[in-house]
Short mmCIF file of C-alpha atoms in Angstrom, two decimals:
data_model
loop_
_atom_site.label_atom_id
_atom_site.label_comp_id
_atom_site.label_asym_id
_atom_site.label_seq_id
_atom_site.Cartn_x
_atom_site.Cartn_y
_atom_site.Cartn_z
CA MET A 1 -55.97 -49.77 -34.22
CA GLY A 2 -53.74 -48.67 -37.05
CA ASP A 3 -54.03 -45.10 -35.98
CA VAL A 4 -52.75 -45.90 -32.50
CA GLY A 5 -49.74 -47.76 -33.93
CA GLU A 6 -48.92 -44.87 -36.24
CA THR A 7 -49.26 -42.40 -33.37
CA LEU A 8 -47.02 -44.57 -31.21
CA GLU A 9 -44.38 -44.70 -33.93
CA LEU A 10 -44.66 -40.94 -34.38
CA VAL A 11 -44.24 -40.36 -30.63
CA ASP A 12 -41.25 -42.75 -30.54
CA GLY A 13 -39.66 -40.82 -33.40
CA HIS A 14 -40.14 -37.55 -31.58
CA THR A 15 -38.73 -38.92 -28.34
CA ASP A 16 -35.69 -40.17 -30.26
CA GLU A 17 -35.26 -36.67 -31.74
CA LEU A 18 -35.65 -35.16 -28.28
CA ASP A 19 -33.04 -37.56 -26.88
CA GLU A 20 -30.63 -36.57 -29.67
CA MET A 21 -31.31 -32.88 -29.03
CA LYS A 22 -30.77 -33.47 -25.32
CA GLU A 23 -27.37 -35.05 -26.00
CA GLN A 24 -26.42 -32.22 -28.37
CA LEU A 25 -27.43 -29.64 -25.78
CA LYS A 26 -25.48 -31.49 -23.11
CA ASP A 27 -22.39 -31.54 -25.33
CA TYR A 28 -22.83 -27.84 -26.13
CA VAL A 29 -23.14 -26.90 -22.44
CA ASN A 30 -20.10 -28.99 -21.50
CA GLU A 31 -18.06 -27.42 -24.28
CA ALA A 32 -19.10 -23.92 -23.20
CA LEU A 33 -18.23 -24.68 -19.59
CA TYR A 34 -14.79 -26.01 -20.54
CA ARG A 35 -14.13 -22.91 -22.67
CA ASN A 36 -15.14 -20.68 -19.75
CA GLN A 37 -12.97 -22.71 -17.42
CA ASP A 38 -9.98 -22.33 -19.74
CA MET A 39 -10.57 -18.58 -20.05
CA MET A 40 -10.85 -18.23 -16.28
CA LYS A 41 -7.59 -20.15 -15.81
CA GLU A 42 -5.86 -17.80 -18.25
CA VAL A 43 -7.24 -14.73 -16.47
CA PHE A 44 -6.19 -16.17 -13.12
CA ASN A 45 -2.67 -16.86 -14.38
CA VAL A 46 -2.35 -13.32 -15.75
CA VAL A 47 -3.56 -11.78 -12.49
CA LYS A 48 -1.34 -14.08 -10.47
CA SER A 49 1.78 -13.23 -12.49
CA ASP A 50 0.95 -9.52 -12.23
CA LYS A 51 0.62 -9.80 -8.46
CA VAL A 52 3.89 -11.74 -8.22
CA GLU A 53 5.70 -9.02 -10.18
CA LYS A 54 4.19 -6.27 -8.02
CA ASN A 55 5.11 -8.21 -4.88
CA LYS A 56 8.72 -8.54 -6.04
CA ALA A 57 8.88 -4.81 -6.82
CA PHE A 58 7.38 -4.01 -3.42
CA GLU A 59 9.91 -6.24 -1.66
CA ALA A 60 12.75 -4.52 -3.55
CA MET A 61 11.42 -1.12 -2.47
CA ILE A 62 11.21 -2.25 1.15
CA LYS A 63 14.76 -3.58 1.01
CA ALA A 64 16.02 -0.27 -0.44
CA LEU A 65 14.15 1.70 2.23
CA LYS A 66 15.60 -0.46 4.99
CA GLU A 67 19.09 0.17 3.62
CA GLN A 68 18.40 3.92 3.55
CA VAL A 69 17.13 3.82 7.14
CA THR A 70 20.28 1.99 8.24
CA GLU A 71 22.45 4.52 6.40
CA LEU A 72 20.54 7.45 7.91
CA LYS A 73 20.85 5.97 11.40
CA GLY A 74 24.61 5.78 10.90
CA GLU A 75 24.72 9.39 9.74
CA LEU A 76 22.59 10.42 12.73
CA ASN A 77 25.02 8.72 15.11
CA ILE A 78 27.93 10.50 13.43
CA CYS A 79 26.10 13.83 13.78
CA LYS A 80 25.37 13.12 17.44
CA VAL A 81 29.03 12.35 18.12
CA ALA A 82 30.15 15.44 16.22
CA LEU A 83 27.61 17.62 18.00
CA GLY A 84 28.60 16.16 21.37
CA SER A 85 32.27 16.88 20.66
CA ALA A 86 31.44 20.41 19.57
CA MET A 87 29.44 20.95 22.76
CA LEU A 88 32.37 19.74 24.87
CA VAL A 89 34.75 22.06 23.05
CA SER A 90 32.41 25.04 23.31
CA ALA A 91 31.70 24.33 26.98
CA SER A 92 35.39 24.53 27.79
CA LYS A 93 35.69 27.97 26.16
CA LYS A 94 34.67 30.90 28.28
CA CYS A 95 32.25 33.21 26.64
CA SER A 96 32.57 36.84 27.49
CA MET A 97 30.03 39.46 26.62
CA ASP A 98 29.87 43.13 27.27
CA VAL A 99 26.77 43.73 29.29
CA PRO A 100 25.88 47.31 30.21
CA LYS A 101 25.83 47.93 33.94
CA LEU A 102 22.68 49.09 35.59
CA LYS A 103 22.50 52.56 37.03
CA GLU A 104 22.24 52.70 40.75
CA PHE A 105 18.69 53.02 42.07
CA LYS A 106 18.21 56.23 43.99
CA GLY A 107 14.96 55.37 45.69
CA THR A 108 12.49 57.33 43.57
CA ARG A 109 10.91 56.75 40.27
CA SER A 110 8.42 58.56 38.16
CA THR A 111 5.00 56.92 37.89
CA ARG A 112 5.03 57.77 34.20
CA ASN A 113 8.01 55.44 33.66
CA VAL A 114 6.23 52.70 35.60
CA ASP A 115 3.09 53.09 33.45
CA ILE A 116 5.18 52.94 30.29
CA PHE A 117 6.92 49.86 31.61
CA LEU A 118 3.66 48.06 32.29
#
């Protein structure tokens, strides 16, 4: 019976060691998870701040482009008014050109001239 008692004590000792190892492993896993969580938070914060900066830059570019569009629309309206005024002024002027007068048709024509014309 002594052998069974010794074996039981030996098994109890091993189970105690296994319980301790289990606790150590649990602590190690928890610590590793917390470290990973902290690292992921840092990465997230860096990415988030980068995106915020890019978003602000993008908004500034859009604002500048809108201002340019407004300015260009104003210039376009000025050009339209100026062009309209110029058209009114030029329409009131009479244009005269020297256009050569056609020779009077005498009723006959050479077929050679007609072929060349076509």
